[in-house]
CSV table of C-alpha atoms in Angstrom, one decimal:
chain,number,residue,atom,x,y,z
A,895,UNK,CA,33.1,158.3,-61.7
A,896,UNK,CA,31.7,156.8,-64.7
A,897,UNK,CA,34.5,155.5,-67.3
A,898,UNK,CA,35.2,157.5,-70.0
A,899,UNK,CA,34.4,156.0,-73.6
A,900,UNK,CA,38.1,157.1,-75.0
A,901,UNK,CA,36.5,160.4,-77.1
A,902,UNK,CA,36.4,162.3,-73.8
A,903,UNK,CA,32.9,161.7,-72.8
A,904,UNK,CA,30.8,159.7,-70.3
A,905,UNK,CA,28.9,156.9,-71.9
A,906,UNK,CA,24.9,157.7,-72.4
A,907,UNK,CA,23.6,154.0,-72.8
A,908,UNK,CA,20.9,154.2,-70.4
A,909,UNK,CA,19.2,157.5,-72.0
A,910,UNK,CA,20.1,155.8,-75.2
A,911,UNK,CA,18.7,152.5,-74.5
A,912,UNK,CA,15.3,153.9,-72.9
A,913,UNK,CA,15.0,156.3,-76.0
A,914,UNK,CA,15.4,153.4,-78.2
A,915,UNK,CA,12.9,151.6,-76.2
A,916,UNK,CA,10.6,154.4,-76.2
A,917,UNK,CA,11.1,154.7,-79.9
A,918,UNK,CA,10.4,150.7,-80.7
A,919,UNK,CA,7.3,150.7,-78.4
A,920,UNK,CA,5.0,152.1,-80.9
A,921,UNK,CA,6.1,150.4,-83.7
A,922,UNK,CA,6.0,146.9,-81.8
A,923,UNK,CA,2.5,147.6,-80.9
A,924,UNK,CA,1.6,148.6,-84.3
A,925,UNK,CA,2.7,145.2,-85.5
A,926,UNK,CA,1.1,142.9,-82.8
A,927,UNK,CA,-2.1,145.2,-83.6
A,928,UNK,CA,-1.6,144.1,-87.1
A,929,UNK,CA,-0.9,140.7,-86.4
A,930,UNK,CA,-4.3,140.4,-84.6
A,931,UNK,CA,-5.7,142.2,-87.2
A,932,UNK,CA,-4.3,139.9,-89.9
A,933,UNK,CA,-5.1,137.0,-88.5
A,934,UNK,CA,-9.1,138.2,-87.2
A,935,UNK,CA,-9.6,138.3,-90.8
A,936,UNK,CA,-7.8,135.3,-92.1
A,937,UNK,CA,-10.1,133.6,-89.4
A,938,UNK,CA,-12.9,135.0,-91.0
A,939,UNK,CA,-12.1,134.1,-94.5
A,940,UNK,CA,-11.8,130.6,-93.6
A,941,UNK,CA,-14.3,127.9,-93.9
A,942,UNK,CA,-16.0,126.4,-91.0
A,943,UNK,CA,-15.7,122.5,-90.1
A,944,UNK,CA,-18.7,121.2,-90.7
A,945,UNK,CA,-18.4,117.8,-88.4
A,946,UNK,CA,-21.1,118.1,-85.8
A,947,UNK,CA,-22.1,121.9,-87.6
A,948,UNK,CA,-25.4,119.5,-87.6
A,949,UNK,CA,-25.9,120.0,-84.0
A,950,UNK,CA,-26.3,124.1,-84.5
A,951,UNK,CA,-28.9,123.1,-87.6
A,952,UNK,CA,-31.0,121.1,-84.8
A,953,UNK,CA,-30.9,124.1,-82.2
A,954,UNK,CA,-32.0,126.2,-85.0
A,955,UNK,CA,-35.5,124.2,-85.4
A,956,UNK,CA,-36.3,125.2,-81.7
A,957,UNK,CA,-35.5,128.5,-82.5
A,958,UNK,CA,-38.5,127.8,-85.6
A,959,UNK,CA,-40.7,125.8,-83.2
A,960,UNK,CA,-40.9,129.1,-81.0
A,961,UNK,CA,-41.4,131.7,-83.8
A,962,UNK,CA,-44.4,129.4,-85.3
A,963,UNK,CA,-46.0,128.5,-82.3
A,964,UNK,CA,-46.2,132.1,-81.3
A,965,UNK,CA,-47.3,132.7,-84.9
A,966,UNK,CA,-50.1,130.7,-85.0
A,967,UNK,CA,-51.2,132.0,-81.5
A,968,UNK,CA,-51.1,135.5,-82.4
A,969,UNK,CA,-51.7,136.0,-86.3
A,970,UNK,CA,-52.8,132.7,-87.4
A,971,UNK,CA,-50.8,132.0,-89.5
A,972,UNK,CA,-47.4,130.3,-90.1
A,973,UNK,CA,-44.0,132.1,-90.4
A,974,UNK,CA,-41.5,129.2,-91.5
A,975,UNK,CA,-43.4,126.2,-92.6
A,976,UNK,CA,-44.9,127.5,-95.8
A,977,UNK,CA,-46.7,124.5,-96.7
A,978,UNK,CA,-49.5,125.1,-94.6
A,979,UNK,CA,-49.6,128.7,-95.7
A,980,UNK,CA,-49.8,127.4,-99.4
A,981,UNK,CA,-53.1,125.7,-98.2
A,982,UNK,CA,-54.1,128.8,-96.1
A,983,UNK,CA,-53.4,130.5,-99.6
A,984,UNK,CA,-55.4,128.3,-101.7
A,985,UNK,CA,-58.2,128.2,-99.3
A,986,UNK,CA,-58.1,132.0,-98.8
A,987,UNK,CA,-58.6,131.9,-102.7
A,988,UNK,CA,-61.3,129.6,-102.7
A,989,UNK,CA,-63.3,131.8,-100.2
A,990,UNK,CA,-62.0,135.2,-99.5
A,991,UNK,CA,-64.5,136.7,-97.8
A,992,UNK,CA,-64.5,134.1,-95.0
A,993,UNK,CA,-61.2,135.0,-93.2
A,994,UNK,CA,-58.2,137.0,-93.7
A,995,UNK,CA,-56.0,134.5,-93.1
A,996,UNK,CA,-55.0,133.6,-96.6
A,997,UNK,CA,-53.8,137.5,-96.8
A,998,UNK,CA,-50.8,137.0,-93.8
A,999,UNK,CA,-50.8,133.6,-95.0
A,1000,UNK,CA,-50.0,135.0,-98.2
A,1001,UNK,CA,-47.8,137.5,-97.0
A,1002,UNK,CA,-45.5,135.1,-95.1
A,1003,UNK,CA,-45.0,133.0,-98.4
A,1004,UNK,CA,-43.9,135.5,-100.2
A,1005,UNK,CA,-41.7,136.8,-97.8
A,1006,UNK,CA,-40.4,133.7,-97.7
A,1007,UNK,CA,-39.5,133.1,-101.6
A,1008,UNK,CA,-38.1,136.7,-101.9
A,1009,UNK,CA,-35.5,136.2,-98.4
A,1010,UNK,CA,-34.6,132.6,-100.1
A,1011,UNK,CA,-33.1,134.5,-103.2
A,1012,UNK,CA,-31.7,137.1,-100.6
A,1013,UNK,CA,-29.8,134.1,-98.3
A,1014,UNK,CA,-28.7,132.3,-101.3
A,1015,UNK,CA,-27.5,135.1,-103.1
A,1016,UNK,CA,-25.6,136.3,-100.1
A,1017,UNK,CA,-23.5,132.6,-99.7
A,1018,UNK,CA,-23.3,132.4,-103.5
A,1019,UNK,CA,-22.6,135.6,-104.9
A,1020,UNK,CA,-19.9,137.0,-102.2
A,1021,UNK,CA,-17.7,134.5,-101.3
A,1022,UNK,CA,-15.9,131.5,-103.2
A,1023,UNK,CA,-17.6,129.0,-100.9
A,1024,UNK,CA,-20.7,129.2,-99.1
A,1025,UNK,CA,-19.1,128.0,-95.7
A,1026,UNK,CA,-16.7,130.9,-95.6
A,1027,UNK,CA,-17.0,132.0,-91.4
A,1028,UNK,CA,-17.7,135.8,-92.2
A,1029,UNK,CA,-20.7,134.5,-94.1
A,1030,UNK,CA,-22.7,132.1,-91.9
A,1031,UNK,CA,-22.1,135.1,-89.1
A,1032,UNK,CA,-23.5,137.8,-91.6
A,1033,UNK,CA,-26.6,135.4,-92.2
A,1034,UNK,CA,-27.6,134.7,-88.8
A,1035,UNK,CA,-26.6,138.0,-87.7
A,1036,UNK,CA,-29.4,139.5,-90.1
A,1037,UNK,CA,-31.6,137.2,-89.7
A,1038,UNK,CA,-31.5,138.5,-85.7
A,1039,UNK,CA,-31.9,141.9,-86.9
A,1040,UNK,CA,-35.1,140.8,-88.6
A,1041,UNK,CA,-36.5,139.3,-85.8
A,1042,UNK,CA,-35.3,142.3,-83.6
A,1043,UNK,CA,-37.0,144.3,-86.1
A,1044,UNK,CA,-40.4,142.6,-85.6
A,1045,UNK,CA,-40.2,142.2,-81.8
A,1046,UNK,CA,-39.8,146.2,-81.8
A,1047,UNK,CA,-42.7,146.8,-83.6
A,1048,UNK,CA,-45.0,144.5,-81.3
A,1049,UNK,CA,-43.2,146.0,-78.5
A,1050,UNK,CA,-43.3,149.5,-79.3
A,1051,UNK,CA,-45.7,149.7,-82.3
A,1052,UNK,CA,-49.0,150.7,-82.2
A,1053,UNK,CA,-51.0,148.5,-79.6
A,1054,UNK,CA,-54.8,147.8,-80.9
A,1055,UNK,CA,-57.1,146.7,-77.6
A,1056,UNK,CA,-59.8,145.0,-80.3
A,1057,UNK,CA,-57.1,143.7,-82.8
A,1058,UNK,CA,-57.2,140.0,-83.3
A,1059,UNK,CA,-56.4,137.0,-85.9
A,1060,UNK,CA,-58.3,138.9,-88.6
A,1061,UNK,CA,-57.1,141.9,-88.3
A,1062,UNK,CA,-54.2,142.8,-91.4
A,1063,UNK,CA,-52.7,146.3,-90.5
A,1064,UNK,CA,-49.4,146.9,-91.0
A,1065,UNK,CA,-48.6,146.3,-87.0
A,1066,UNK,CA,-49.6,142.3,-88.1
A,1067,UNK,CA,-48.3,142.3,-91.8
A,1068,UNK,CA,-44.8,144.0,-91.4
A,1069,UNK,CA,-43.6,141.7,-88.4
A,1070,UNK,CA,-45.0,138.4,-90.7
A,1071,UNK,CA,-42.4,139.5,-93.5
A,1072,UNK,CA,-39.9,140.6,-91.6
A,1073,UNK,CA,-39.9,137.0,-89.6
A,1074,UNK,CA,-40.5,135.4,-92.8
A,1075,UNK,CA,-38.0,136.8,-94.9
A,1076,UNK,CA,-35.6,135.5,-92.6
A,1077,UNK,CA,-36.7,132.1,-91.7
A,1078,UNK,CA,-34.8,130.9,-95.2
A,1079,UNK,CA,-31.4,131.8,-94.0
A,1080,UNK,CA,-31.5,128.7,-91.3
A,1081,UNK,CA,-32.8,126.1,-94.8
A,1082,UNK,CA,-29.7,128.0,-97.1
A,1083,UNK,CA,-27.1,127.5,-94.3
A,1084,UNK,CA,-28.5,123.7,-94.5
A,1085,UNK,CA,-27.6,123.8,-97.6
A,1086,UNK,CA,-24.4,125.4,-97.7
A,1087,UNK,CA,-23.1,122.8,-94.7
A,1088,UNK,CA,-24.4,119.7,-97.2
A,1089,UNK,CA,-26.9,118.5,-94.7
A,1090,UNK,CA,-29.7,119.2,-97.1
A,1091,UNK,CA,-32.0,117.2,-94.6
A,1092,UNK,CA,-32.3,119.7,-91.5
A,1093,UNK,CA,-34.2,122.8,-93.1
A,1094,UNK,CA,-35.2,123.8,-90.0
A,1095,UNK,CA,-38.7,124.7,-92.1
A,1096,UNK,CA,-40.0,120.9,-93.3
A,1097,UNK,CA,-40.7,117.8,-91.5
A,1098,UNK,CA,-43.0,116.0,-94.1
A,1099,UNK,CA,-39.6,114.9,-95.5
A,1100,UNK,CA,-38.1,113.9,-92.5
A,1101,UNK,CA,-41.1,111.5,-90.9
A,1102,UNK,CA,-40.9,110.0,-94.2
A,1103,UNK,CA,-37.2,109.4,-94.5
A,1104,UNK,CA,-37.3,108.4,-90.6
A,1105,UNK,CA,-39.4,105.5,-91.2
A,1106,UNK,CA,-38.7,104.2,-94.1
A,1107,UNK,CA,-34.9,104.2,-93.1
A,1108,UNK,CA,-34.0,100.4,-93.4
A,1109,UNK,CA,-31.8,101.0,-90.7
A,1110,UNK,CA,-34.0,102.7,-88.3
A,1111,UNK,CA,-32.9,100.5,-85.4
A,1112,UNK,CA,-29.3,100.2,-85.7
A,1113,UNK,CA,-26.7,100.9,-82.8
A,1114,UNK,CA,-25.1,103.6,-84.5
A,1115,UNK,CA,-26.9,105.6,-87.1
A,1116,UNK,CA,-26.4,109.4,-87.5
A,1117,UNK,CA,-29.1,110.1,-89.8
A,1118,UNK,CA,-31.8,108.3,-87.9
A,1119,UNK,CA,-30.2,110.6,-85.2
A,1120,UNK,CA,-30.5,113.5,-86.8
A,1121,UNK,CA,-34.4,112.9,-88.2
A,1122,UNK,CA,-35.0,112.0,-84.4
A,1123,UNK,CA,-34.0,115.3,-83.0
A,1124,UNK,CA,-35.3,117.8,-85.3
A,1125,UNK,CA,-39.0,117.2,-84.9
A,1126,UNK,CA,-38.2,116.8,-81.3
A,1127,UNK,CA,-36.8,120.1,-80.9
A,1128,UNK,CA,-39.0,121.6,-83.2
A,1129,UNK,CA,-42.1,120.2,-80.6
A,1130,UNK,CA,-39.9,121.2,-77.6
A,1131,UNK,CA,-39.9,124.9,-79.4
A,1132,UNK,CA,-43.6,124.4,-80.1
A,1133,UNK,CA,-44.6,124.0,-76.8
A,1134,UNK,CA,-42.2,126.8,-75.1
A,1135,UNK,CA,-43.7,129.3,-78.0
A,1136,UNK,CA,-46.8,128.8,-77.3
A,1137,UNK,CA,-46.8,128.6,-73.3
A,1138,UNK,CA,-44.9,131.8,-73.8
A,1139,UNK,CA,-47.2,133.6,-76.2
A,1140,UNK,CA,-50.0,133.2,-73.9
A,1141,UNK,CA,-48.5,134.3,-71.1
A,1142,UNK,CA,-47.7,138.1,-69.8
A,1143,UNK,CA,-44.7,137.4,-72.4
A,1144,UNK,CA,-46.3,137.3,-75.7
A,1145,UNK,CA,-45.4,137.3,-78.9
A,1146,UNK,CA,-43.3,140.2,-78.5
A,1147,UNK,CA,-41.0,138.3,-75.7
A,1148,UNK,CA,-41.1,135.1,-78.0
A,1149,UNK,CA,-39.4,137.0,-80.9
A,1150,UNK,CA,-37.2,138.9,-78.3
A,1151,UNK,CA,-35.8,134.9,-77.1
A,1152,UNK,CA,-35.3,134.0,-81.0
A,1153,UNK,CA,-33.6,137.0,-81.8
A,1154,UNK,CA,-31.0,136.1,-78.6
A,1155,UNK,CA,-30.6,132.9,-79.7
A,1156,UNK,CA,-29.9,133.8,-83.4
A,1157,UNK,CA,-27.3,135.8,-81.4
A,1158,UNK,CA,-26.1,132.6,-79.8
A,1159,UNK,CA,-25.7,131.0,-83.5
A,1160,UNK,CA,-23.8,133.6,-84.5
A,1161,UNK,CA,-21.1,133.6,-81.8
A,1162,UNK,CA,-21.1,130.2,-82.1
A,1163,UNK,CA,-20.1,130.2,-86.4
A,1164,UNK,CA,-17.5,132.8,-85.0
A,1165,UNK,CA,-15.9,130.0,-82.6
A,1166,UNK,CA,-16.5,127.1,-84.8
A,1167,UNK,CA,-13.4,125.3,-85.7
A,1168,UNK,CA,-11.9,125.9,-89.5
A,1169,UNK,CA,-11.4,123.5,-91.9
A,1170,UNK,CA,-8.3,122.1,-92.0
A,1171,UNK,CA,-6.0,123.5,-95.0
């Protein structure tokens, strides 16, 4: 028989102990929820390292290589480097009866301008600095949606048998923006990361700071590096578009592969390591 506990009753400890446990269990959960919670979002409020960030700014010019390429194959016209839609533009002026290139041409550049005050606005305006985590994630993150957004359309949109580089419905000119609009986000997140150098949209600059480095052949040189791989993976993006946009895949699977990888960028801002405090 149990022992008594001197006031004439047997001791309950065991019911009392697995009440007690019963009773804690939901309040300790509740507090390692909130501790994950808590530090989710002081994760996310951080800002992101930016050693080797530059190595995500290079993938992101195959990711322009691709949507160009497949540009130019389908529409004729470009979606990211705007400098040959200026002189689309200007020609289309010149002569506008001859093609209507100059009107997607056009289209694109404007697109364009409008998304760079969007992306800029977005890193400047809502958050203290523009490398904050939650903020390079909610760039690229849209910036898939938009090219989701266009794939869908080409996908699932009207399909025109006769349709071709001069045709301008709004199957051709609403996928142009949409792609467009977002191609600034990759130049602003440049920005935001100080390497000003790897738009992702313009390689005039880069040829030209390339050879006119006077260090061009030194052992160890990171910008020559850097201006080395971007028109490389911008060609290697090229080409891939382009075999691609000819092929049963079209267009429609090209922006389908860009939209993953803008996927892959964002998990990969999400993992990045923080600054250090």
């Amino acid at each position: 028989m149990p022992p008594s506990n001197g006031y004439g009753a047997l001791p309950n400890n065991s019911r009392q102990n697995s009440n007690g446990d019963e009773e804690q269990q939901p309040l300790l959960g509740s507090d390692h929820q909130t501790s994950k919670s808590t530090r989710w979002r002081k994760s996310m409020m951080t800002d992101v390292r930016r050693d080797w960030a530059d190595l995500v700014l290079l993938a992101c010019y195959i990711i322009t290589g691709l949507l160009d390429s497949a540009s130019i194959s389908t529409w004729g016209s470009f979606v990211s480097m705007q400098t040959g839609n200026t002189v689309y533009f200007g020609l289309g002026i010149a002569a506008p009866h001859e093609s209507t290139r100059w009107i997607k041409s056009g289209t694109s550049l404007g697109c364009f301008c409008v998304g760079s005050v969007f992306f800029s606005s977005l890193h400047r305006l809502f958050s203290p600095s523009p490398k904050r985590r939650w903020i390079l994630c909610a760039s690229f993150a849209l910036q898939m949606l938009f090219i989701a957004g266009a794939a869908a359309i080409l996908t699932f949109g009207p399909q025109e048998e006769d349709a071709g580089k001069e045709d301008v419905g709004w199957p051709v000119l609403v996928p142009i923006a949409l792609v467009a609009f977002q191609s600034c986000g990759q130049a602003v997140a440049s920005r935001a990361l100080k390497y000003n150098a790897l738009t992702s949209v313009v390689l005039t600059s880069i040829y030209c700071d390339l050879f006119s480095d006077a260090a061009l052949l030194a052992p160890r040189n990171p910008e020559r590096n850097r201006r080395v791989g971007a028109p490389v993976l911008l060609l290697i993006g090229a080409v891939l578009g382009g075999v691609l946009a000819r092929s049963p895949v079209g267009a429609a699977g090209v922006l389908w592969i860009a939209a993953a990888m803008k996927l892959v960028v964002v998990v990969f801002w999400f993992l990045w390591p923080a600054e250090k405090e």
